[in-house]
PDB file of C-alpha atoms and ligand atoms in Angstrom:
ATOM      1  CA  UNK A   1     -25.755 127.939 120.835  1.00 65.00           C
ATOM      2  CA  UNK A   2     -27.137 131.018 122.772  1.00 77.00           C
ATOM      3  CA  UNK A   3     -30.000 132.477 121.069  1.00 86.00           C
ATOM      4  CA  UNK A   4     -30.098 136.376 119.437  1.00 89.00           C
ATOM      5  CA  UNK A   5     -33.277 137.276 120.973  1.00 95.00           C
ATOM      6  CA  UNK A   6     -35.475 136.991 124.149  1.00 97.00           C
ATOM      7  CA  UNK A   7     -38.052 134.627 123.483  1.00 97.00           C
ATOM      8  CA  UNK A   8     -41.897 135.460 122.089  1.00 97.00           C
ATOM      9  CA  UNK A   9     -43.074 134.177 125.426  1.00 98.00           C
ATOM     10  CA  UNK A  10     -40.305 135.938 127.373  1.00 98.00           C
ATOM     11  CA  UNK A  11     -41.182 139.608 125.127  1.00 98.00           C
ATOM     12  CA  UNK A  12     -44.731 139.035 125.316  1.00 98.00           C
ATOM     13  CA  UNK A  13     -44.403 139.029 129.162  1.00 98.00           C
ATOM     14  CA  UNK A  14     -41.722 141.710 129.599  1.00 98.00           C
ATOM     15  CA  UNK A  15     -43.808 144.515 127.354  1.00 98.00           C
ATOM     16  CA  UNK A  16     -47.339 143.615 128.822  1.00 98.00           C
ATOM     17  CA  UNK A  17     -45.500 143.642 132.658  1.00 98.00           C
ATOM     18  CA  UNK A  18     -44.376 146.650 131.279  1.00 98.00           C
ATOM     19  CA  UNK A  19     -47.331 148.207 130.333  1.00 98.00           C
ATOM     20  CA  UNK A  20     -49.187 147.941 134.196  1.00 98.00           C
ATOM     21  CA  UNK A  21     -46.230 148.675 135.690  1.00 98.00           C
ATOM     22  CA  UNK A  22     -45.980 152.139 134.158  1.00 98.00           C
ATOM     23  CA  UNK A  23     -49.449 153.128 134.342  1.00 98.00           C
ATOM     24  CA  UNK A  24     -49.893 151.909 137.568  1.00 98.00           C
ATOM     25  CA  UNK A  25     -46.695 153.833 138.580  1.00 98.00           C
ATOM     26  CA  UNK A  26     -47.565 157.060 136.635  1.00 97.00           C
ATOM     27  CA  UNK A  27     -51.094 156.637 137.683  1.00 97.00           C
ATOM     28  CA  UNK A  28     -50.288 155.912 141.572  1.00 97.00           C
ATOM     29  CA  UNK A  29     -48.104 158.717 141.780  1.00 97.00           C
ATOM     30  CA  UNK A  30     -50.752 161.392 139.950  1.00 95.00           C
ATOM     31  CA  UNK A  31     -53.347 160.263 142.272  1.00 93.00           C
ATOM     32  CA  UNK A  32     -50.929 160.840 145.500  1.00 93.00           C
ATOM     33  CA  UNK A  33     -49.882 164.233 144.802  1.00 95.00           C
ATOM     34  CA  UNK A  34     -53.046 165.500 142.631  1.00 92.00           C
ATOM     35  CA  UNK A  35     -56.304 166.556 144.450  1.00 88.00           C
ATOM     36  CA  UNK A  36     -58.008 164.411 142.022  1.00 90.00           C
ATOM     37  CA  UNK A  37     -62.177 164.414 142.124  1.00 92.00           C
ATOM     38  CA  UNK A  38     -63.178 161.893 145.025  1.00 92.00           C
ATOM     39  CA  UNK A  39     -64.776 158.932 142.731  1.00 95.00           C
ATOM     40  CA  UNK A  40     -62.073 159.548 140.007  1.00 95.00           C
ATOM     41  CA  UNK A  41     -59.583 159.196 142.953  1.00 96.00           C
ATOM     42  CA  UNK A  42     -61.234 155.849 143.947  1.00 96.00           C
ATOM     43  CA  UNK A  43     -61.687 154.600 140.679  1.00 96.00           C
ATOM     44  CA  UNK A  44     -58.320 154.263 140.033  1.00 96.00           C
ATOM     45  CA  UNK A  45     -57.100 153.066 143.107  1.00 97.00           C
ATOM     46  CA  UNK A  46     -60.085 150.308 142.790  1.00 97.00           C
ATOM     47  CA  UNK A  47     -58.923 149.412 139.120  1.00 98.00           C
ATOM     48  CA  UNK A  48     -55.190 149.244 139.791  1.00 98.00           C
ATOM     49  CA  UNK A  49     -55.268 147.137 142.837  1.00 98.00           C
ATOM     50  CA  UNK A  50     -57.256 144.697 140.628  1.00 98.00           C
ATOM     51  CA  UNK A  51     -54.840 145.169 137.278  1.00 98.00           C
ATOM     52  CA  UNK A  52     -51.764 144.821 139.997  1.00 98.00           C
ATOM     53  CA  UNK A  53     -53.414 141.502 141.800  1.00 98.00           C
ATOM     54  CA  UNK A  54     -53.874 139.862 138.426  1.00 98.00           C
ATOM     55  CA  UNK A  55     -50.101 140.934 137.717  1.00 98.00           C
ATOM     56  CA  UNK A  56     -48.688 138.154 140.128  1.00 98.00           C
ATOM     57  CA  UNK A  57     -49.524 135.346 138.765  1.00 98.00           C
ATOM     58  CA  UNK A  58     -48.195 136.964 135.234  1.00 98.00           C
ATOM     59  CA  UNK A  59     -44.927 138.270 137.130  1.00 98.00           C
ATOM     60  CA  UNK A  60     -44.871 134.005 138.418  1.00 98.00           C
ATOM     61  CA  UNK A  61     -45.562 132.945 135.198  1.00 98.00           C
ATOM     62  CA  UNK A  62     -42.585 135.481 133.977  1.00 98.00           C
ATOM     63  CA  UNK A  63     -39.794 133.975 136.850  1.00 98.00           C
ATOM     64  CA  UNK A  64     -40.548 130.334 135.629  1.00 98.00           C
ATOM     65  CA  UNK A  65     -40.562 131.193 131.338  1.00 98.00           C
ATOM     66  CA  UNK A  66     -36.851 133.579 132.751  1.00 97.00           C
ATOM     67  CA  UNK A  67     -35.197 130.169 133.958  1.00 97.00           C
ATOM     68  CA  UNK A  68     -36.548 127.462 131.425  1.00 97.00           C
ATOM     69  CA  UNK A  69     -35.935 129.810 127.974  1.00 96.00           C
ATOM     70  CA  UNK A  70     -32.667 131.575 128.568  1.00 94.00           C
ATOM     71  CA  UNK A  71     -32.039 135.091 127.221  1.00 94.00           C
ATOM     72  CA  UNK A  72     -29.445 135.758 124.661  1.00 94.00           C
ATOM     73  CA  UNK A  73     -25.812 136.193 125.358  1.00 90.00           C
ATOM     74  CA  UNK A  74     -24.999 139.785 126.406  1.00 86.00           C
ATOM     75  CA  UNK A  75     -23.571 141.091 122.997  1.00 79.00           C
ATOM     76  CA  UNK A  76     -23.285 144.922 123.691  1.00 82.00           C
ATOM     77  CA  UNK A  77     -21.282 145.338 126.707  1.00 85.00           C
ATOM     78  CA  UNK A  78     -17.393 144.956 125.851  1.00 81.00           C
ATOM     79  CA  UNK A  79     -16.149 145.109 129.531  1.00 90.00           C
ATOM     80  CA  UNK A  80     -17.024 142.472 132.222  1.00 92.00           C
ATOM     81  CA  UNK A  81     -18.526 145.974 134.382  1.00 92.00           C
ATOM     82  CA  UNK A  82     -20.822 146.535 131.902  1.00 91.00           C
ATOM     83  CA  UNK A  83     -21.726 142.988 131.569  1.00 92.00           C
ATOM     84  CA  UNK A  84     -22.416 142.842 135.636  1.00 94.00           C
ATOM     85  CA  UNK A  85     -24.308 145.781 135.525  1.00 94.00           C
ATOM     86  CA  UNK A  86     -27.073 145.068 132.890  1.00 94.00           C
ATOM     87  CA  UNK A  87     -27.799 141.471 134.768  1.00 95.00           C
ATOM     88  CA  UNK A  88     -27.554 143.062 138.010  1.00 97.00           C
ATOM     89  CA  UNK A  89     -30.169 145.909 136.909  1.00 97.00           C
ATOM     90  CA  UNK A  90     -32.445 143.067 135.531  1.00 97.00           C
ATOM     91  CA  UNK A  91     -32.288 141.088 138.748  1.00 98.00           C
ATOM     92  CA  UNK A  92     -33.017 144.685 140.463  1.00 98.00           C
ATOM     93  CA  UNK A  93     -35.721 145.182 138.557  1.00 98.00           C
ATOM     94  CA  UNK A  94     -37.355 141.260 139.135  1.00 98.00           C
ATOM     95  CA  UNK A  95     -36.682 142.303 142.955  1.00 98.00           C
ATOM     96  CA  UNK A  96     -38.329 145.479 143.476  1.00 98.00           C
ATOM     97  CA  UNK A  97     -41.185 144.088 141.358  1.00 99.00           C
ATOM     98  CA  UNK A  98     -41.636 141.691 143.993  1.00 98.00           C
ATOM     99  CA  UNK A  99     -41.585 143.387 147.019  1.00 99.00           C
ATOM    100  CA  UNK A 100     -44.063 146.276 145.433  1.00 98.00           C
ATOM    101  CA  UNK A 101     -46.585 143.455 144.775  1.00 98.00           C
ATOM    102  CA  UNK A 102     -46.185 141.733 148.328  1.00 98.00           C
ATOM    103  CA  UNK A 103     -46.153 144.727 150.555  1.00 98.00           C
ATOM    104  CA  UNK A 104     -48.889 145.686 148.300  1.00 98.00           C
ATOM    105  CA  UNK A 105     -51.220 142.624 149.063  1.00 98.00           C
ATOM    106  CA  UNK A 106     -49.934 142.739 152.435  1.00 98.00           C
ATOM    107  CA  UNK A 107     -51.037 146.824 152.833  1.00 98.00           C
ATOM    108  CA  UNK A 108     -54.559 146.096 152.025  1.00 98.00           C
ATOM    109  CA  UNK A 109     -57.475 147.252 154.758  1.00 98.00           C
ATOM    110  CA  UNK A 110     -59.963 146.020 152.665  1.00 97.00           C
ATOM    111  CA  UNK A 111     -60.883 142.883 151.148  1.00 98.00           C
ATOM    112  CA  UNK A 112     -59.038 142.679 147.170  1.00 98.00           C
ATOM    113  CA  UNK A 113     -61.753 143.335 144.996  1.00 98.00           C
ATOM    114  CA  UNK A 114     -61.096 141.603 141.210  1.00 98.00           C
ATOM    115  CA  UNK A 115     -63.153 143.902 138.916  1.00 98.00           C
ATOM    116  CA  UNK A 116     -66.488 142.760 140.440  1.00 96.00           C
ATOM    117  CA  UNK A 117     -65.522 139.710 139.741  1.00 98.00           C
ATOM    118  CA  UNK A 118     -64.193 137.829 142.639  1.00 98.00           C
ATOM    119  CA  UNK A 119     -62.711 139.038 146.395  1.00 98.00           C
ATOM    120  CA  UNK A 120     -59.617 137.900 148.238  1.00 98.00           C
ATOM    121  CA  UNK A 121     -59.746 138.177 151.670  1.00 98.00           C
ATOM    122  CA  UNK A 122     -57.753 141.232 153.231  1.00 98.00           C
ATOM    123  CA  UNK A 123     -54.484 138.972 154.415  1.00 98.00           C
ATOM    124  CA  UNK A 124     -53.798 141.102 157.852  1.00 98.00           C
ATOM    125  CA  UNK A 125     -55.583 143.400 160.110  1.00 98.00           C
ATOM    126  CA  UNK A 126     -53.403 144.450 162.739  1.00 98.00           C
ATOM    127  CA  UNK A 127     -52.846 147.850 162.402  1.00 98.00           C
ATOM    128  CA  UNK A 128     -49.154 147.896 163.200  1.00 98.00           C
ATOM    129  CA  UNK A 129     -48.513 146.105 160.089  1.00 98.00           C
ATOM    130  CA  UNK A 130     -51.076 147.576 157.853  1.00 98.00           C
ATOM    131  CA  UNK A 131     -49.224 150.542 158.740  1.00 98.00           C
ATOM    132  CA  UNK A 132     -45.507 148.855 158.004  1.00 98.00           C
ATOM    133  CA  UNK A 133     -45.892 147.318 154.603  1.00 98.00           C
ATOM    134  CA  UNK A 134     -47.628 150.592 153.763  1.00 98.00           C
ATOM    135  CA  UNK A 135     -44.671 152.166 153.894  1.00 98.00           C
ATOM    136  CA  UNK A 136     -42.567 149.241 152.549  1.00 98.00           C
ATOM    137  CA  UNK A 137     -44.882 149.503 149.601  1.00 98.00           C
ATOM    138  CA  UNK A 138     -44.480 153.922 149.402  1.00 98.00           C
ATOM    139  CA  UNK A 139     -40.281 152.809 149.477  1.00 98.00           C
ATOM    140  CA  UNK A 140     -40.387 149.968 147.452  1.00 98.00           C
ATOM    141  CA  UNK A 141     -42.392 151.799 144.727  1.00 98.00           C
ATOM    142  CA  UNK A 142     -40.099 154.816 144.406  1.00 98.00           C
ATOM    143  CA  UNK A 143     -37.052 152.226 143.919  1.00 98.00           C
ATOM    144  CA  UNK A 144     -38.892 150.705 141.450  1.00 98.00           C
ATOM    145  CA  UNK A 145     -39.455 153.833 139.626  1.00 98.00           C
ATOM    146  CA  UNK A 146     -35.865 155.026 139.532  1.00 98.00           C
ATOM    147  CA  UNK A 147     -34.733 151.659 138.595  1.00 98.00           C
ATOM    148  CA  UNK A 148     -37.424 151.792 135.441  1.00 98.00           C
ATOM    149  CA  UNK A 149     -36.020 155.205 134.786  1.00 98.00           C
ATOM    150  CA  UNK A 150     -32.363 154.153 134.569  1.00 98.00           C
ATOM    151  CA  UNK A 151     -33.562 150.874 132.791  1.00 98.00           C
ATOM    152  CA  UNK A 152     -35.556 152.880 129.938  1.00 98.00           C
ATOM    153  CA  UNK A 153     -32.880 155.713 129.989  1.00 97.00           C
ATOM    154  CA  UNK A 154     -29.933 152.972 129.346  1.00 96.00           C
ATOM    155  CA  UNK A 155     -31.808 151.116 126.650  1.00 96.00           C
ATOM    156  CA  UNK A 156     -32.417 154.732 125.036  1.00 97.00           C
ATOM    157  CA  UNK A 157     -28.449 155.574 125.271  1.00 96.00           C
ATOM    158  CA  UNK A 158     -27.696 151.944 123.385  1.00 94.00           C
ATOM    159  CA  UNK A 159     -30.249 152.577 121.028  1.00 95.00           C
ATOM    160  CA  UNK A 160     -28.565 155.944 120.502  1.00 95.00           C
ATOM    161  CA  UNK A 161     -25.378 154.623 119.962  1.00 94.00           C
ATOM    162  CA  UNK A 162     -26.596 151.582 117.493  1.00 92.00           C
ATOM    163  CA  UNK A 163     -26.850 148.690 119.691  1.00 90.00           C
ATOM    164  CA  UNK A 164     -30.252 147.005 118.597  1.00 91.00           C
ATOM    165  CA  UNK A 165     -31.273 146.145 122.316  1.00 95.00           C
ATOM    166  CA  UNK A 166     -35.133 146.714 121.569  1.00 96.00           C
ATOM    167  CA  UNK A 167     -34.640 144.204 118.234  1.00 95.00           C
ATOM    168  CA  UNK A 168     -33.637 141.712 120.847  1.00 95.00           C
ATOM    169  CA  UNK A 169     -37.245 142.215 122.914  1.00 97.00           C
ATOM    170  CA  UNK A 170     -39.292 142.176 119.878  1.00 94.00           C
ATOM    171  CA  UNK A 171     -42.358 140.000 119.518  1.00 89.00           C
TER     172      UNK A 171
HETATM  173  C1  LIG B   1     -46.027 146.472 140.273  1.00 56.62           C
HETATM  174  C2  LIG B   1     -47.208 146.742 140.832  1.00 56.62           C
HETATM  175  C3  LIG B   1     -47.540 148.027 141.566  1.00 56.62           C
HETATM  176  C4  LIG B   1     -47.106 149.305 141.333  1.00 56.62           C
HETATM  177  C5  LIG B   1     -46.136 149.803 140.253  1.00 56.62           C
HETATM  178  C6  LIG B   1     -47.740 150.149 142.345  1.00 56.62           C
HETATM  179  C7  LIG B   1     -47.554 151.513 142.444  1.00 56.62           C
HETATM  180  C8  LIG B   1     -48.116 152.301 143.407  1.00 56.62           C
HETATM  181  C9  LIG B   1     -47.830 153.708 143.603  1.00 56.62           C
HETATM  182  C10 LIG B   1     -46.851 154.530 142.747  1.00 56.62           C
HETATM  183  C11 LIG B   1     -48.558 154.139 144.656  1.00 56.62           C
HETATM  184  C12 LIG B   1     -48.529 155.539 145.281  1.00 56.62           C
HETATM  185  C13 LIG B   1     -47.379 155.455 146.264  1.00 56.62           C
HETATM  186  C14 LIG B   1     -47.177 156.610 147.175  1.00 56.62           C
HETATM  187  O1  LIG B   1     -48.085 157.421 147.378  1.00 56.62           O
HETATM  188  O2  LIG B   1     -46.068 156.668 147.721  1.00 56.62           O
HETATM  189  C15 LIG B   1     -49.337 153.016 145.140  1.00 56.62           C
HETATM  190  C16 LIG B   1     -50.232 153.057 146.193  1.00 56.62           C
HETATM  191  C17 LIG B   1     -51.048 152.012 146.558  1.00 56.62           C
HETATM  192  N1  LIG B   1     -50.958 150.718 146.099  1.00 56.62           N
HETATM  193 FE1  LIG B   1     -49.689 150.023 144.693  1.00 56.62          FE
HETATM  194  N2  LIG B   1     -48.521 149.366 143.150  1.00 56.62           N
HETATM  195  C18 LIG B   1     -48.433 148.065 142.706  1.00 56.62           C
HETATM  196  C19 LIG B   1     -49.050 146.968 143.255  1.00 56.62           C
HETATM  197  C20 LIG B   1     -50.034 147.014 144.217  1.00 56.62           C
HETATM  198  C21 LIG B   1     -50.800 145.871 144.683  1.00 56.62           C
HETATM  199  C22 LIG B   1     -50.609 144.412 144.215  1.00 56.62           C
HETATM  200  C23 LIG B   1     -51.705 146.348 145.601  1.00 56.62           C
HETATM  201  C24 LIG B   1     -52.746 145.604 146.390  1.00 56.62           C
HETATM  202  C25 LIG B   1     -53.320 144.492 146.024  1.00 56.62           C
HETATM  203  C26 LIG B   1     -51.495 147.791 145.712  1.00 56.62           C
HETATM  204  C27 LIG B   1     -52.203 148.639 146.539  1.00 56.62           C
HETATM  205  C28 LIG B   1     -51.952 149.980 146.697  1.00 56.62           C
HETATM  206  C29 LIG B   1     -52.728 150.839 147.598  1.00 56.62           C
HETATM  207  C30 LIG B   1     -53.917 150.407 148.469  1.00 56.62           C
HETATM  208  C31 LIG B   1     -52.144 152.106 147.511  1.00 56.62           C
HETATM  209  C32 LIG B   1     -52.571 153.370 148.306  1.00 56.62           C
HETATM  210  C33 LIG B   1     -53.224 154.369 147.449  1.00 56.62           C
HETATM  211  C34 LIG B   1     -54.399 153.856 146.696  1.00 56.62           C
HETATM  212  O3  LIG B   1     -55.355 153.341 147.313  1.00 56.62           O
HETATM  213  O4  LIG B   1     -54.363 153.962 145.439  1.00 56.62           O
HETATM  214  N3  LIG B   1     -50.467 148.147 144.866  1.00 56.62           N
HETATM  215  N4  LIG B   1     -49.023 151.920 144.369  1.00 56.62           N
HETATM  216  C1  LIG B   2     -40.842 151.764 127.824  1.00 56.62           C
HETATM  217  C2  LIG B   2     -40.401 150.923 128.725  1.00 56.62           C
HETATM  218  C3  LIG B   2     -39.392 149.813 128.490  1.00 56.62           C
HETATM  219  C4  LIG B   2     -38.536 149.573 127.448  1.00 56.62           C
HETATM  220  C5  LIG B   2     -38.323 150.404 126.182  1.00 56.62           C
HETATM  221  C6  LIG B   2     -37.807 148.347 127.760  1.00 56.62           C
HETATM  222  C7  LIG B   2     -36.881 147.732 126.948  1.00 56.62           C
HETATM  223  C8  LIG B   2     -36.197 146.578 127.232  1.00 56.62           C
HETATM  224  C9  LIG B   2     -35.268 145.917 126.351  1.00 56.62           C
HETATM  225  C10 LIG B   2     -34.879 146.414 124.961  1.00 56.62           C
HETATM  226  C11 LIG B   2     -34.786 144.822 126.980  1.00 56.62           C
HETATM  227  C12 LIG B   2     -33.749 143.827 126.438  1.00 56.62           C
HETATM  228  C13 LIG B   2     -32.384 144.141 127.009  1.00 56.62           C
HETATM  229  C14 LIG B   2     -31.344 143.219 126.423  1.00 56.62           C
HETATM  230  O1  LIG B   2     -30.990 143.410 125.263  1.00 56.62           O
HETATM  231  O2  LIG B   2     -30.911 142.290 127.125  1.00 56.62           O
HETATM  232  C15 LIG B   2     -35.413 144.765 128.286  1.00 56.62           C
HETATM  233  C16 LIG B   2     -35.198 143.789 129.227  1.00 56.62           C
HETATM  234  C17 LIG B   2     -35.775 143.767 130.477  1.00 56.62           C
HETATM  235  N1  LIG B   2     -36.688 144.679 130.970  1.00 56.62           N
HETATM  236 FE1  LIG B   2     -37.455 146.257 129.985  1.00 56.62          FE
HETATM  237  N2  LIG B   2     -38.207 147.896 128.998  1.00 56.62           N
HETATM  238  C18 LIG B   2     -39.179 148.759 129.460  1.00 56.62           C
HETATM  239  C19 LIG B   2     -39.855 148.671 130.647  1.00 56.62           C
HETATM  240  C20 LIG B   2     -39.580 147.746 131.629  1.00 56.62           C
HETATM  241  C21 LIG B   2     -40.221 147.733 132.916  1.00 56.62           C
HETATM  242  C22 LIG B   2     -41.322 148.717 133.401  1.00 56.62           C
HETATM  243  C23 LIG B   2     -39.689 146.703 133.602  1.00 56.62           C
HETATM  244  C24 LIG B   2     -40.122 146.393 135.023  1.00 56.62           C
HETATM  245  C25 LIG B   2     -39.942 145.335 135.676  1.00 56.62           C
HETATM  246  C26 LIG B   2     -38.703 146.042 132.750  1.00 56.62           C
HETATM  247  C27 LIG B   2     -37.912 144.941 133.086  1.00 56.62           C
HETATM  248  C28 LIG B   2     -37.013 144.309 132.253  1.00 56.62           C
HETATM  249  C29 LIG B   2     -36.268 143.099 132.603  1.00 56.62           C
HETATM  250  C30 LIG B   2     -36.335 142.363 133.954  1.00 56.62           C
HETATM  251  C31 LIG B   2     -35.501 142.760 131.482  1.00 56.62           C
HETATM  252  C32 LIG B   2     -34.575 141.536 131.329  1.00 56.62           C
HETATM  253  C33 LIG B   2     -35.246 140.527 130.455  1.00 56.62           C
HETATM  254  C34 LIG B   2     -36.372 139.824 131.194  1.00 56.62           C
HETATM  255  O3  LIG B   2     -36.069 139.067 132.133  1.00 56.62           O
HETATM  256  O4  LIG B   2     -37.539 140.053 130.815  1.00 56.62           O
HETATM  257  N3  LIG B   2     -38.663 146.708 131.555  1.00 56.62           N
HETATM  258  N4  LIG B   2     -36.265 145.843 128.410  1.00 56.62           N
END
């Protein structure tokens, strides 16, 4: 029998992916259009690439608990659209996840520095392509963002109209 709920692994995953994703969204975007003060400005660009880097193993981790513990069976959509539509979103949203961290990684002109902690080494240097997945990363981010804005806005409408979506993702 399908289960009722994502399980405590899978909701554990999905609200603390959820958690860097929109700060380093909201925070990414603040620091590209704000003239924020120079080491403030750093600061957070140093902290999120580390948050972000330590995100892909967690976002690996996710993929492999996704296909060995099953979600449950869709149980708000009547219509085989709707049905389409919230999986399709979801695989969307596992997508552009991907291809913001990669292009991310792959953008880097500097070695990848983990909190103080440790360094990866920067993974290209010619320019050309520093210069490409730069702006694979700028596009890839801003289809992220609309896709976590339609996501959040559609679990907000079934919430509205009493379909207990977020009891499902509970912890
Ligand atoms: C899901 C994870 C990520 C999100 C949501 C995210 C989001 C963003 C956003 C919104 C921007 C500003 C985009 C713009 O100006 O158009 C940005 C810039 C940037 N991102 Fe990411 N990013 C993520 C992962 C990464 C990773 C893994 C790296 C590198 C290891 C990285 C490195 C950068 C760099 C170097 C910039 C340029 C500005 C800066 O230095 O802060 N990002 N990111
Ligand atoms: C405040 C923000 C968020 C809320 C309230 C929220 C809520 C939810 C809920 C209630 C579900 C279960 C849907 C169902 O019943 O099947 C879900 C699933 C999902 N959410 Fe979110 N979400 C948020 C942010 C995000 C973000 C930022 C991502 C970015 C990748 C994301 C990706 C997913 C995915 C891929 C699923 C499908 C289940 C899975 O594979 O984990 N969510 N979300």
């Amino acid at each position: 029998m399908s289960p009722t709920r994502y399980s405590r692994p899978r909701a554990l995953l999905h609200w603390s992916s959820a958690l860097v994703i929109l700060w380093a969204s909201l925070s990414g975007y603040a620091n590209a259009a704000w003239p924020l003060p120079g080491p403030i400005a750093r600061g957070i660009s140093q902290f999120n690439v580390a948050l972000t880097t330590l995100l892909i193993p967690v976002f690996l981790l996710r993929i492999a608990c996704a296909l060995a513990q099953p979600g449950p069976d869709d149980g708000v959509h009547a219509g085989a659209l709707g049905r389409f539509l919230a999986r399709a979103g979801h695989l969307a949203l596992y997508v552009a996840t991907a291809a913001v961290l990669l292009s991310g990684v792959l953008m880097m002109d500097r070695p990848i520095d983990l909190f103080g902690q440790a360094s990866l080494p920067q993974p290209l240097a010619e320019p050309v392509l520093l210069d490409f997945f730069n702006s694979v990363h700028h596009h890839a981010c801003l289809v992220l963002a609309l896709l976590v804005g339609g996501h959040v806005g559609a679990v907000l409408i079934h919430q509205w109209h009493g379909h207990r979506v977020l009891a499902r993702m509970k912890p």
